[in-house]
Amino acid sequence: MPRLPEKTTESTAFLDLDGARPVAVVLRRSAQTRRISLRVSGLDGRVTLSIPKSLPKATALGFLSEKKEWLRKALEGVPQQIPVIIGSTILFQGTPLQIACDGEARRIRLEGQTLFVPADPDGTITPARVAAFLKDQARRALVSAAHSYAARLGKQVAAISLRDTRSRWGSCTADGRLMFSWRLIMAPPPVLDYVAAHEAAHLCHMDHSRAYWACVSGLMPDYQRHRAWLRQNGAHLHGYRF
């Protein structure tokens, strides 16, 4: 976990939702927080209660107890977390692949719709191996797409980095550095291409003005369809646990 600023502290409380397994709630106390607020991440179900620095803990827990019904409904709407284990499936370029174990292999290999992963000594697999495979494939696809769209605009990309971002699929800095979520490799290729075009267009327009969207449309006339796919399915891509 990244180190928090000195004025922010975190602790954990557990809330019993009337017979269900207790829910872990992160209590985030900060001098910058002006009012108490409860948030549930739509990606992984993380529950955070932000509270002002001077608010008594008992008051915060009382507020939390009053929000039981709201919290239960919010958690029901969170996509189920998907473990990356032998026999499970994972999306790759929009296609479900079954994960299988190969006790003799040293590297991951893709055969048809099966992803063979080297076995650990205990006969299981390490999810990080699968993540590494996806990151490598994502880098190849995104580097190619981003440079291609930038060239069409007469621009150059200064650098490309991949991260496991939670709030955005890509970004562009004023000096031409592009960042992408490596989880895009799980989406259909046209969706990955849309995000590459989206960020490349920022090399011309560092905003979301009409001129910017006209630029995106020039690169990909049907971009709205791929943008809609991400809105509808993006949370599922974040549901895989590596």
PDB file of C-alpha atoms in Angstrom:
ATOM      1  CA  MET A   1       0.000   0.000   0.000  1.00  0.00           C
ATOM      2  CA  PRO A   2       1.421   3.436  -0.910  1.00  0.00           C
ATOM      3  CA  ARG A   3       2.461   5.622   1.980  1.00  0.00           C
ATOM      4  CA  LEU A   4      -0.260   8.071   2.969  1.00  0.00           C
ATOM      5  CA  PRO A   5       0.322  11.788   3.556  1.00  0.00           C
ATOM      6  CA  GLU A   6       1.000  12.678   7.176  1.00  0.00           C
ATOM      7  CA  LYS A   7      -2.402  14.322   7.578  1.00  0.00           C
ATOM      8  CA  THR A   8      -4.274  11.177   6.536  1.00  0.00           C
ATOM      9  CA  THR A   9      -4.574   8.050   8.672  1.00  0.00           C
ATOM     10  CA  GLU A  10      -6.374   4.792   8.017  1.00  0.00           C
ATOM     11  CA  SER A  11      -7.753   2.051  10.230  1.00  0.00           C
ATOM     12  CA  THR A  12     -10.164  -0.800   9.641  1.00  0.00           C
ATOM     13  CA  ALA A  13     -13.540  -1.525  11.208  1.00  0.00           C
ATOM     14  CA  PHE A  14     -15.814  -4.496  10.575  1.00  0.00           C
ATOM     15  CA  LEU A  15     -19.554  -4.112  10.089  1.00  0.00           C
ATOM     16  CA  ASP A  16     -21.914  -7.049  10.580  1.00  0.00           C
ATOM     17  CA  LEU A  17     -24.608  -6.958   7.909  1.00  0.00           C
ATOM     18  CA  ASP A  18     -27.166  -8.937   9.917  1.00  0.00           C
ATOM     19  CA  GLY A  19     -25.846 -12.458   9.573  1.00  0.00           C
ATOM     20  CA  ALA A  20     -23.706 -12.024   6.477  1.00  0.00           C
ATOM     21  CA  ARG A  21     -19.930 -12.122   6.666  1.00  0.00           C
ATOM     22  CA  PRO A  22     -18.659  -8.926   8.326  1.00  0.00           C
ATOM     23  CA  VAL A  23     -17.622  -6.263   5.846  1.00  0.00           C
ATOM     24  CA  ALA A  24     -14.231  -4.587   6.240  1.00  0.00           C
ATOM     25  CA  VAL A  25     -14.544  -0.807   6.188  1.00  0.00           C
ATOM     26  CA  VAL A  26     -11.519   1.451   5.817  1.00  0.00           C
ATOM     27  CA  LEU A  27     -11.826   4.462   8.104  1.00  0.00           C
ATOM     28  CA  ARG A  28      -9.913   7.279   6.446  1.00  0.00           C
ATOM     29  CA  ARG A  29      -9.401  10.262   8.730  1.00  0.00           C
ATOM     30  CA  SER A  30      -8.048  13.421   7.109  1.00  0.00           C
ATOM     31  CA  ALA A  31      -7.654  17.092   7.921  1.00  0.00           C
ATOM     32  CA  GLN A  32      -8.849  17.861   4.390  1.00  0.00           C
ATOM     33  CA  THR A  33     -12.169  16.018   4.842  1.00  0.00           C
ATOM     34  CA  ARG A  34     -15.002  18.357   5.760  1.00  0.00           C
ATOM     35  CA  ARG A  35     -17.904  15.929   6.008  1.00  0.00           C
ATOM     36  CA  ILE A  36     -18.403  12.219   6.626  1.00  0.00           C
ATOM     37  CA  SER A  37     -18.945  10.144   3.486  1.00  0.00           C
ATOM     38  CA  LEU A  38     -19.264   6.458   2.649  1.00  0.00           C
ATOM     39  CA  ARG A  39     -18.042   5.040  -0.662  1.00  0.00           C
ATOM     40  CA  VAL A  40     -18.069   1.583  -2.233  1.00  0.00           C
ATOM     41  CA  SER A  41     -15.680   0.961  -5.124  1.00  0.00           C
ATOM     42  CA  GLY A  42     -17.532  -0.332  -8.143  1.00  0.00           C
ATOM     43  CA  LEU A  43     -14.417  -2.241  -9.179  1.00  0.00           C
ATOM     44  CA  ASP A  44     -13.477  -4.351  -6.174  1.00  0.00           C
ATOM     45  CA  GLY A  45     -16.069  -3.579  -3.489  1.00  0.00           C
ATOM     46  CA  ARG A  46     -13.624  -1.750  -1.224  1.00  0.00           C
ATOM     47  CA  VAL A  47     -15.629   0.179   1.395  1.00  0.00           C
ATOM     48  CA  THR A  48     -14.203   3.502   2.588  1.00  0.00           C
ATOM     49  CA  LEU A  49     -15.620   5.813   5.230  1.00  0.00           C
ATOM     50  CA  SER A  50     -14.001   9.248   5.018  1.00  0.00           C
ATOM     51  CA  ILE A  51     -14.264  11.266   8.217  1.00  0.00           C
ATOM     52  CA  PRO A  52     -13.054  14.675   9.430  1.00  0.00           C
ATOM     53  CA  LYS A  53     -10.017  14.605  11.671  1.00  0.00           C
ATOM     54  CA  SER A  54     -11.906  15.858  14.721  1.00  0.00           C
ATOM     55  CA  LEU A  55     -14.958  13.580  14.421  1.00  0.00           C
ATOM     56  CA  PRO A  56     -15.185  11.028  17.282  1.00  0.00           C
ATOM     57  CA  LYS A  57     -14.822   7.431  16.160  1.00  0.00           C
ATOM     58  CA  ALA A  58     -18.059   6.492  17.937  1.00  0.00           C
ATOM     59  CA  THR A  59     -19.935   9.026  15.802  1.00  0.00           C
ATOM     60  CA  ALA A  60     -18.394   7.596  12.635  1.00  0.00           C
ATOM     61  CA  LEU A  61     -19.341   4.040  13.614  1.00  0.00           C
ATOM     62  CA  GLY A  62     -22.864   5.188  14.417  1.00  0.00           C
ATOM     63  CA  PHE A  63     -23.169   6.715  10.942  1.00  0.00           C
ATOM     64  CA  LEU A  64     -21.850   3.481   9.447  1.00  0.00           C
ATOM     65  CA  SER A  65     -24.432   1.398  11.326  1.00  0.00           C
ATOM     66  CA  GLU A  66     -27.232   3.617  10.019  1.00  0.00           C
ATOM     67  CA  LYS A  67     -26.080   2.949   6.445  1.00  0.00           C
ATOM     68  CA  LYS A  68     -26.304  -0.868   6.660  1.00  0.00           C
ATOM     69  CA  GLU A  69     -29.152  -1.210   4.169  1.00  0.00           C
ATOM     70  CA  TRP A  70     -27.553   1.195   1.692  1.00  0.00           C
ATOM     71  CA  LEU A  71     -24.232  -0.604   2.025  1.00  0.00           C
ATOM     72  CA  ARG A  72     -25.805  -4.016   1.453  1.00  0.00           C
ATOM     73  CA  LYS A  73     -27.443  -2.865  -1.789  1.00  0.00           C
ATOM     74  CA  ALA A  74     -24.266  -1.147  -2.960  1.00  0.00           C
ATOM     75  CA  LEU A  75     -22.197  -4.293  -2.424  1.00  0.00           C
ATOM     76  CA  GLU A  76     -24.745  -6.380  -4.324  1.00  0.00           C
ATOM     77  CA  GLY A  77     -24.031  -4.250  -7.369  1.00  0.00           C
ATOM     78  CA  VAL A  78     -20.278  -4.853  -7.306  1.00  0.00           C
ATOM     79  CA  PRO A  79     -19.086  -7.362  -9.947  1.00  0.00           C
ATOM     80  CA  GLN A  80     -17.940 -10.662  -8.485  1.00  0.00           C
ATOM     81  CA  GLN A  81     -14.189 -10.994  -8.105  1.00  0.00           C
ATOM     82  CA  ILE A  82     -12.774 -13.640 -10.462  1.00  0.00           C
ATOM     83  CA  PRO A  83      -9.864 -15.784  -9.216  1.00  0.00           C
ATOM     84  CA  VAL A  84      -7.145 -16.682 -11.709  1.00  0.00           C
ATOM     85  CA  ILE A  85      -6.766 -20.403 -11.041  1.00  0.00           C
ATOM     86  CA  ILE A  86      -6.571 -23.678 -12.947  1.00  0.00           C
ATOM     87  CA  GLY A  87      -9.851 -24.308 -14.746  1.00  0.00           C
ATOM     88  CA  SER A  88     -11.058 -20.708 -14.658  1.00  0.00           C
ATOM     89  CA  THR A  89     -11.404 -18.553 -17.744  1.00  0.00           C
ATOM     90  CA  ILE A  90      -9.897 -15.193 -18.518  1.00  0.00           C
ATOM     91  CA  LEU A  91     -10.562 -12.735 -21.315  1.00  0.00           C
ATOM     92  CA  PHE A  92      -7.839 -12.145 -23.877  1.00  0.00           C
ATOM     93  CA  GLN A  93      -8.592  -9.772 -26.752  1.00  0.00           C
ATOM     94  CA  GLY A  94     -12.273 -10.251 -26.013  1.00  0.00           C
ATOM     95  CA  THR A  95     -12.123 -14.064 -26.183  1.00  0.00           C
ATOM     96  CA  PRO A  96     -12.487 -16.313 -23.099  1.00  0.00           C
ATOM     97  CA  LEU A  97      -9.450 -18.526 -22.548  1.00  0.00           C
ATOM     98  CA  GLN A  98      -9.413 -21.498 -20.211  1.00  0.00           C
ATOM     99  CA  ILE A  99      -6.454 -21.620 -17.860  1.00  0.00           C
ATOM    100  CA  ALA A 100      -4.694 -24.968 -17.728  1.00  0.00           C
ATOM    101  CA  CYS A 101      -1.559 -26.183 -15.973  1.00  0.00           C
ATOM    102  CA  ASP A 102       1.483 -27.648 -17.738  1.00  0.00           C
ATOM    103  CA  GLY A 103       3.914 -29.265 -15.352  1.00  0.00           C
ATOM    104  CA  GLU A 104       6.656 -29.530 -17.982  1.00  0.00           C
ATOM    105  CA  ALA A 105       6.519 -26.028 -19.408  1.00  0.00           C
ATOM    106  CA  ARG A 106       8.775 -23.135 -18.439  1.00  0.00           C
ATOM    107  CA  ARG A 107       6.797 -20.433 -20.199  1.00  0.00           C
ATOM    108  CA  ILE A 108       3.157 -19.592 -20.710  1.00  0.00           C
ATOM    109  CA  ARG A 109       1.845 -20.581 -24.110  1.00  0.00           C
ATOM    110  CA  LEU A 110      -1.424 -20.038 -25.907  1.00  0.00           C
ATOM    111  CA  GLU A 111      -2.918 -22.895 -27.900  1.00  0.00           C
ATOM    112  CA  GLY A 112      -6.325 -22.270 -29.420  1.00  0.00           C
ATOM    113  CA  GLN A 113      -8.551 -21.120 -26.583  1.00  0.00           C
ATOM    114  CA  THR A 114      -6.393 -22.565 -23.799  1.00  0.00           C
ATOM    115  CA  LEU A 115      -3.694 -20.730 -21.886  1.00  0.00           C
ATOM    116  CA  PHE A 116      -1.142 -23.195 -20.530  1.00  0.00           C
ATOM    117  CA  VAL A 117       0.648 -21.928 -17.421  1.00  0.00           C
ATOM    118  CA  PRO A 118       3.764 -23.533 -15.851  1.00  0.00           C
ATOM    119  CA  ALA A 119       3.003 -25.370 -12.625  1.00  0.00           C
ATOM    120  CA  ASP A 120       4.369 -24.392  -9.238  1.00  0.00           C
ATOM    121  CA  PRO A 121       5.939 -27.105  -7.041  1.00  0.00           C
ATOM    122  CA  ASP A 122       2.626 -27.596  -5.255  1.00  0.00           C
ATOM    123  CA  GLY A 123       0.748 -28.170  -8.510  1.00  0.00           C
ATOM    124  CA  THR A 124      -0.971 -24.791  -8.564  1.00  0.00           C
ATOM    125  CA  ILE A 125      -0.225 -21.770 -10.726  1.00  0.00           C
ATOM    126  CA  THR A 126       0.965 -18.277  -9.861  1.00  0.00           C
ATOM    127  CA  PRO A 127      -1.540 -15.669 -11.067  1.00  0.00           C
ATOM    128  CA  ALA A 128       1.317 -13.194 -11.490  1.00  0.00           C
ATOM    129  CA  ARG A 129       2.573 -15.328 -14.383  1.00  0.00           C
ATOM    130  CA  VAL A 130      -0.714 -14.783 -16.189  1.00  0.00           C
ATOM    131  CA  ALA A 131      -0.584 -11.075 -15.436  1.00  0.00           C
ATOM    132  CA  ALA A 132       2.951 -10.896 -16.850  1.00  0.00           C
ATOM    133  CA  PHE A 133       1.776 -12.574 -20.059  1.00  0.00           C
ATOM    134  CA  LEU A 134      -1.095 -10.087 -20.402  1.00  0.00           C
ATOM    135  CA  LYS A 135       1.178  -7.111 -19.719  1.00  0.00           C
ATOM    136  CA  ASP A 136       3.625  -8.223 -22.403  1.00  0.00           C
ATOM    137  CA  GLN A 137       0.837  -8.648 -24.963  1.00  0.00           C
ATOM    138  CA  ALA A 138      -0.707  -5.328 -23.932  1.00  0.00           C
ATOM    139  CA  ARG A 139       2.566  -3.466 -24.377  1.00  0.00           C
ATOM    140  CA  ARG A 140       3.032  -4.799 -27.883  1.00  0.00           C
ATOM    141  CA  ALA A 141      -0.507  -3.953 -28.952  1.00  0.00           C
ATOM    142  CA  LEU A 142      -0.662  -0.528 -27.317  1.00  0.00           C
ATOM    143  CA  VAL A 143       2.766   0.636 -28.454  1.00  0.00           C
ATOM    144  CA  SER A 144       1.910  -0.299 -32.044  1.00  0.00           C
ATOM    145  CA  ALA A 145      -1.543   1.315 -31.944  1.00  0.00           C
ATOM    146  CA  ALA A 146      -0.473   4.501 -30.152  1.00  0.00           C
ATOM    147  CA  HIS A 147       2.440   5.206 -32.494  1.00  0.00           C
ATOM    148  CA  SER A 148       0.256   4.463 -35.512  1.00  0.00           C
ATOM    149  CA  TYR A 149      -2.476   6.930 -34.488  1.00  0.00           C
ATOM    150  CA  ALA A 150       0.066   9.555 -33.465  1.00  0.00           C
ATOM    151  CA  ALA A 151       1.754   9.294 -36.868  1.00  0.00           C
ATOM    152  CA  ARG A 152      -1.582   9.846 -38.591  1.00  0.00           C
ATOM    153  CA  LEU A 153      -1.866  13.113 -36.659  1.00  0.00           C
ATOM    154  CA  GLY A 154       1.692  14.149 -37.469  1.00  0.00           C
ATOM    155  CA  LYS A 155       2.672  13.806 -33.814  1.00  0.00           C
ATOM    156  CA  GLN A 156       5.230  11.803 -31.874  1.00  0.00           C
ATOM    157  CA  VAL A 157       4.829   9.888 -28.634  1.00  0.00           C
ATOM    158  CA  ALA A 158       7.510  10.688 -26.073  1.00  0.00           C
ATOM    159  CA  ALA A 159       7.041   7.534 -23.995  1.00  0.00           C
ATOM    160  CA  ILE A 160       4.487   4.835 -23.198  1.00  0.00           C
ATOM    161  CA  SER A 161       3.947   3.213 -19.807  1.00  0.00           C
ATOM    162  CA  LEU A 162       1.521   0.565 -18.567  1.00  0.00           C
ATOM    163  CA  ARG A 163      -0.140   0.520 -15.158  1.00  0.00           C
ATOM    164  CA  ASP A 164      -3.006  -1.182 -13.388  1.00  0.00           C
ATOM    165  CA  THR A 165      -5.050   1.982 -13.023  1.00  0.00           C
ATOM    166  CA  ARG A 166      -8.472   1.960 -11.382  1.00  0.00           C
ATOM    167  CA  SER A 167     -10.068   5.227 -12.467  1.00  0.00           C
ATOM    168  CA  ARG A 168      -8.957   5.641 -16.073  1.00  0.00           C
ATOM    169  CA  TRP A 169      -7.929   3.524 -19.055  1.00  0.00           C
ATOM    170  CA  GLY A 170      -5.323   5.931 -20.323  1.00  0.00           C
ATOM    171  CA  SER A 171      -3.823   9.382 -19.973  1.00  0.00           C
ATOM    172  CA  CYS A 172      -1.621  11.830 -21.842  1.00  0.00           C
ATOM    173  CA  THR A 173       0.750  14.434 -20.437  1.00  0.00           C
ATOM    174  CA  ALA A 174       1.560  17.802 -21.968  1.00  0.00           C
ATOM    175  CA  ASP A 175       4.986  16.512 -23.029  1.00  0.00           C
ATOM    176  CA  GLY A 176       3.545  13.573 -24.973  1.00  0.00           C
ATOM    177  CA  ARG A 177       3.852  10.744 -22.477  1.00  0.00           C
ATOM    178  CA  LEU A 178       1.038   8.218 -22.747  1.00  0.00           C
ATOM    179  CA  MET A 179      -0.105   5.829 -20.042  1.00  0.00           C
ATOM    180  CA  PHE A 180      -2.471   2.875 -20.500  1.00  0.00           C
ATOM    181  CA  SER A 181      -4.065   0.203 -18.350  1.00  0.00           C
ATOM    182  CA  TRP A 182      -2.621  -3.174 -19.303  1.00  0.00           C
ATOM    183  CA  ARG A 183      -6.048  -4.725 -18.661  1.00  0.00           C
ATOM    184  CA  LEU A 184      -7.109  -3.332 -22.044  1.00  0.00           C
ATOM    185  CA  ILE A 185      -5.578  -6.444 -23.623  1.00  0.00           C
ATOM    186  CA  MET A 186      -8.561  -8.360 -22.227  1.00  0.00           C
ATOM    187  CA  ALA A 187     -10.977  -6.200 -24.242  1.00  0.00           C
ATOM    188  CA  PRO A 188     -11.728  -6.768 -27.948  1.00  0.00           C
ATOM    189  CA  PRO A 189      -8.928  -5.307 -30.130  1.00  0.00           C
ATOM    190  CA  PRO A 190     -11.088  -2.433 -31.491  1.00  0.00           C
ATOM    191  CA  VAL A 191     -11.705  -1.305 -27.887  1.00  0.00           C
ATOM    192  CA  LEU A 192      -7.970  -1.247 -27.152  1.00  0.00           C
ATOM    193  CA  ASP A 193      -7.455   0.655 -30.389  1.00  0.00           C
ATOM    194  CA  TYR A 194     -10.101   3.194 -29.350  1.00  0.00           C
ATOM    195  CA  VAL A 195      -8.255   4.003 -26.116  1.00  0.00           C
ATOM    196  CA  ALA A 196      -5.004   4.337 -28.069  1.00  0.00           C
ATOM    197  CA  ALA A 197      -6.729   6.736 -30.486  1.00  0.00           C
ATOM    198  CA  HIS A 198      -8.325   8.596 -27.561  1.00  0.00           C
ATOM    199  CA  GLU A 199      -4.959   9.315 -25.967  1.00  0.00           C
ATOM    200  CA  ALA A 200      -3.195  10.010 -29.258  1.00  0.00           C
ATOM    201  CA  ALA A 201      -5.800  12.687 -29.981  1.00  0.00           C
ATOM    202  CA  HIS A 202      -4.722  14.428 -26.779  1.00  0.00           C
ATOM    203  CA  LEU A 203      -1.373  15.063 -28.454  1.00  0.00           C
ATOM    204  CA  CYS A 204      -3.316  17.642 -30.473  1.00  0.00           C
ATOM    205  CA  HIS A 205      -5.921  18.737 -27.931  1.00  0.00           C
ATOM    206  CA  MET A 206      -5.282  18.562 -24.181  1.00  0.00           C
ATOM    207  CA  ASP A 207      -8.993  18.770 -23.397  1.00  0.00           C
ATOM    208  CA  HIS A 208     -12.306  17.169 -24.349  1.00  0.00           C
ATOM    209  CA  SER A 209     -13.565  19.974 -26.573  1.00  0.00           C
ATOM    210  CA  ARG A 210     -15.542  19.544 -29.787  1.00  0.00           C
ATOM    211  CA  ALA A 211     -12.308  19.822 -31.705  1.00  0.00           C
ATOM    212  CA  TYR A 212     -10.854  17.001 -29.642  1.00  0.00           C
ATOM    213  CA  TRP A 213     -13.770  14.634 -30.264  1.00  0.00           C
ATOM    214  CA  ALA A 214     -13.686  15.529 -33.956  1.00  0.00           C
ATOM    215  CA  CYS A 215     -10.047  14.433 -33.920  1.00  0.00           C
ATOM    216  CA  VAL A 216     -10.966  11.120 -32.281  1.00  0.00           C
ATOM    217  CA  SER A 217     -13.749  10.628 -34.828  1.00  0.00           C
ATOM    218  CA  GLY A 218     -11.308  11.244 -37.644  1.00  0.00           C
ATOM    219  CA  LEU A 219      -9.088   8.468 -36.318  1.00  0.00           C
ATOM    220  CA  MET A 220     -11.963   6.104 -35.509  1.00  0.00           C
ATOM    221  CA  PRO A 221     -15.402   7.036 -36.863  1.00  0.00           C
ATOM    222  CA  ASP A 222     -17.210   4.385 -34.775  1.00  0.00           C
ATOM    223  CA  TYR A 223     -15.409   5.200 -31.529  1.00  0.00           C
ATOM    224  CA  GLN A 224     -18.664   5.660 -29.595  1.00  0.00           C
ATOM    225  CA  ARG A 225     -19.448   1.953 -29.920  1.00  0.00           C
ATOM    226  CA  HIS A 226     -16.122   0.973 -28.373  1.00  0.00           C
ATOM    227  CA  ARG A 227     -16.407   3.645 -25.700  1.00  0.00           C
ATOM    228  CA  ALA A 228     -19.801   2.195 -24.749  1.00  0.00           C
ATOM    229  CA  TRP A 229     -18.280  -1.301 -24.509  1.00  0.00           C
ATOM    230  CA  LEU A 230     -15.804  -0.072 -21.917  1.00  0.00           C
ATOM    231  CA  ARG A 231     -18.513   1.616 -19.907  1.00  0.00           C
ATOM    232  CA  GLN A 232     -20.578  -1.559 -19.856  1.00  0.00           C
ATOM    233  CA  ASN A 233     -17.777  -4.097 -19.357  1.00  0.00           C
ATOM    234  CA  GLY A 234     -14.876  -2.228 -17.803  1.00  0.00           C
ATOM    235  CA  ALA A 235     -15.709  -3.307 -14.267  1.00  0.00           C
ATOM    236  CA  HIS A 236     -15.539  -6.948 -15.376  1.00  0.00           C
ATOM    237  CA  LEU A 237     -11.963  -6.481 -16.609  1.00  0.00           C
ATOM    238  CA  HIS A 238     -11.051  -5.145 -13.168  1.00  0.00           C
ATOM    239  CA  GLY A 239     -12.708  -8.137 -11.523  1.00  0.00           C
ATOM    240  CA  TYR A 240      -9.821 -10.533 -12.200  1.00  0.00           C
ATOM    241  CA  ARG A 241      -7.606 -11.066  -9.142  1.00  0.00           C
ATOM    242  CA  PHE A 242      -3.918 -11.552  -9.953  1.00  0.00           C
TER     243      PHE A 242
END
